[in-house]
Amino acid sequence: MDLQKIIDSSLDQSVQDVVKGKLDDNLVYDTDDESIKGMIKSNSILMNFATVLLENYHEELKKELAKYKIYI
């Protein structure tokens, strides 16, 4: 399993989500403070990357384990 490939593809996918504005639809601001809005957006981007990374790793792990007839 190539971890660097998983990380790189997850990063690319996460960046594409940001560029396409996918994350903006889910953000809820209950403040007018721009610095807090910036932190909310930054945290949303980081959480999106973490989620994509975990999903991609899980898929590759399932493939790797399937080689040994272990199915999760």
GROMACS .gro file of C-alpha atoms in nm:
model
   72
    1MET     CA    1   0.000   0.000   0.000
    2ASP     CA    2   0.148   0.333  -0.109
    3LEU     CA    3   0.072   0.581   0.171
    4GLN     CA    4   0.220   0.875  -0.017
    5LYS     CA    5  -0.013   0.807  -0.309
    6ILE     CA    6  -0.311   0.795  -0.070
    7ILE     CA    7  -0.209   1.123   0.092
    8ASP     CA    8  -0.147   1.296  -0.242
    9SER     CA    9  -0.476   1.184  -0.396
   10SER     CA   10  -0.664   1.284  -0.080
   11LEU     CA   11  -0.503   1.626  -0.085
   12ASP     CA   12  -0.592   1.671  -0.451
   13GLN     CA   13  -0.951   1.566  -0.388
   14SER     CA   14  -0.979   1.797  -0.087
   15VAL     CA   15  -0.841   2.093  -0.284
   16GLN     CA   16  -1.091   2.024  -0.562
   17ASP     CA   17  -1.372   2.027  -0.303
   18VAL     CA   18  -1.259   2.371  -0.188
   19VAL     CA   19  -1.221   2.505  -0.543
   20LYS     CA   20  -1.566   2.380  -0.642
   21GLY     CA   21  -1.719   2.545  -0.333
   22LYS     CA   22  -1.845   2.215  -0.195
   23LEU     CA   23  -1.761   2.315   0.161
   24ASP     CA   24  -1.930   2.655   0.147
   25ASP     CA   25  -2.276   2.497   0.137
   26ASN     CA   26  -2.224   2.332   0.476
   27LEU     CA   27  -2.084   2.629   0.667
   28VAL     CA   28  -2.307   2.805   0.916
   29TYR     CA   29  -2.191   3.134   1.061
   30ASP     CA   30  -2.362   3.260   1.370
   31THR     CA   31  -2.129   3.556   1.404
   32ASP     CA   32  -2.034   3.864   1.207
   33ASP     CA   33  -1.670   3.848   1.320
   34GLU     CA   34  -1.460   3.791   1.007
   35SER     CA   35  -1.170   3.633   1.197
   36ILE     CA   36  -1.402   3.371   1.344
   37LYS     CA   37  -1.553   3.307   1.001
   38GLY     CA   38  -1.199   3.251   0.872
   39MET     CA   39  -1.126   3.002   1.148
   40ILE     CA   40  -1.453   2.820   1.076
   41LYS     CA   41  -1.361   2.791   0.709
   42SER     CA   42  -1.005   2.677   0.790
   43ASN     CA   43  -1.133   2.412   1.029
   44SER     CA   44  -1.387   2.298   0.770
   45ILE     CA   45  -1.111   2.256   0.511
   46LEU     CA   46  -0.897   2.057   0.754
   47MET     CA   47  -1.186   1.834   0.856
   48ASN     CA   48  -1.273   1.772   0.492
   49PHE     CA   49  -0.914   1.666   0.421
   50ALA     CA   50  -0.911   1.437   0.724
   51THR     CA   51  -1.237   1.276   0.615
   52VAL     CA   52  -1.122   1.226   0.256
   53LEU     CA   53  -0.790   1.085   0.377
   54LEU     CA   54  -0.963   0.840   0.609
   55GLU     CA   55  -1.205   0.726   0.339
   56ASN     CA   56  -0.926   0.676   0.084
   57TYR     CA   57  -0.707   0.493   0.334
   58HIS     CA   58  -0.998   0.266   0.428
   59GLU     CA   59  -1.060   0.176   0.064
   60GLU     CA   60  -0.693   0.093   0.005
   61LEU     CA   61  -0.678  -0.106   0.328
   62LYS     CA   62  -0.979  -0.312   0.220
   63LYS     CA   63  -0.807  -0.388  -0.112
   64GLU     CA   64  -0.484  -0.485   0.062
   65LEU     CA   65  -0.657  -0.711   0.312
   66ALA     CA   66  -0.865  -0.873   0.037
   67LYS     CA   67  -0.540  -1.006  -0.108
   68TYR     CA   68  -0.518  -1.221   0.205
   69LYS     CA   69  -0.889  -1.309   0.198
   70ILE     CA   70  -0.968  -1.075   0.486
   71TYR     CA   71  -1.280  -0.872   0.421
   72ILE     CA   72  -1.392  -0.576   0.628
   0.00000   0.00000   0.00000
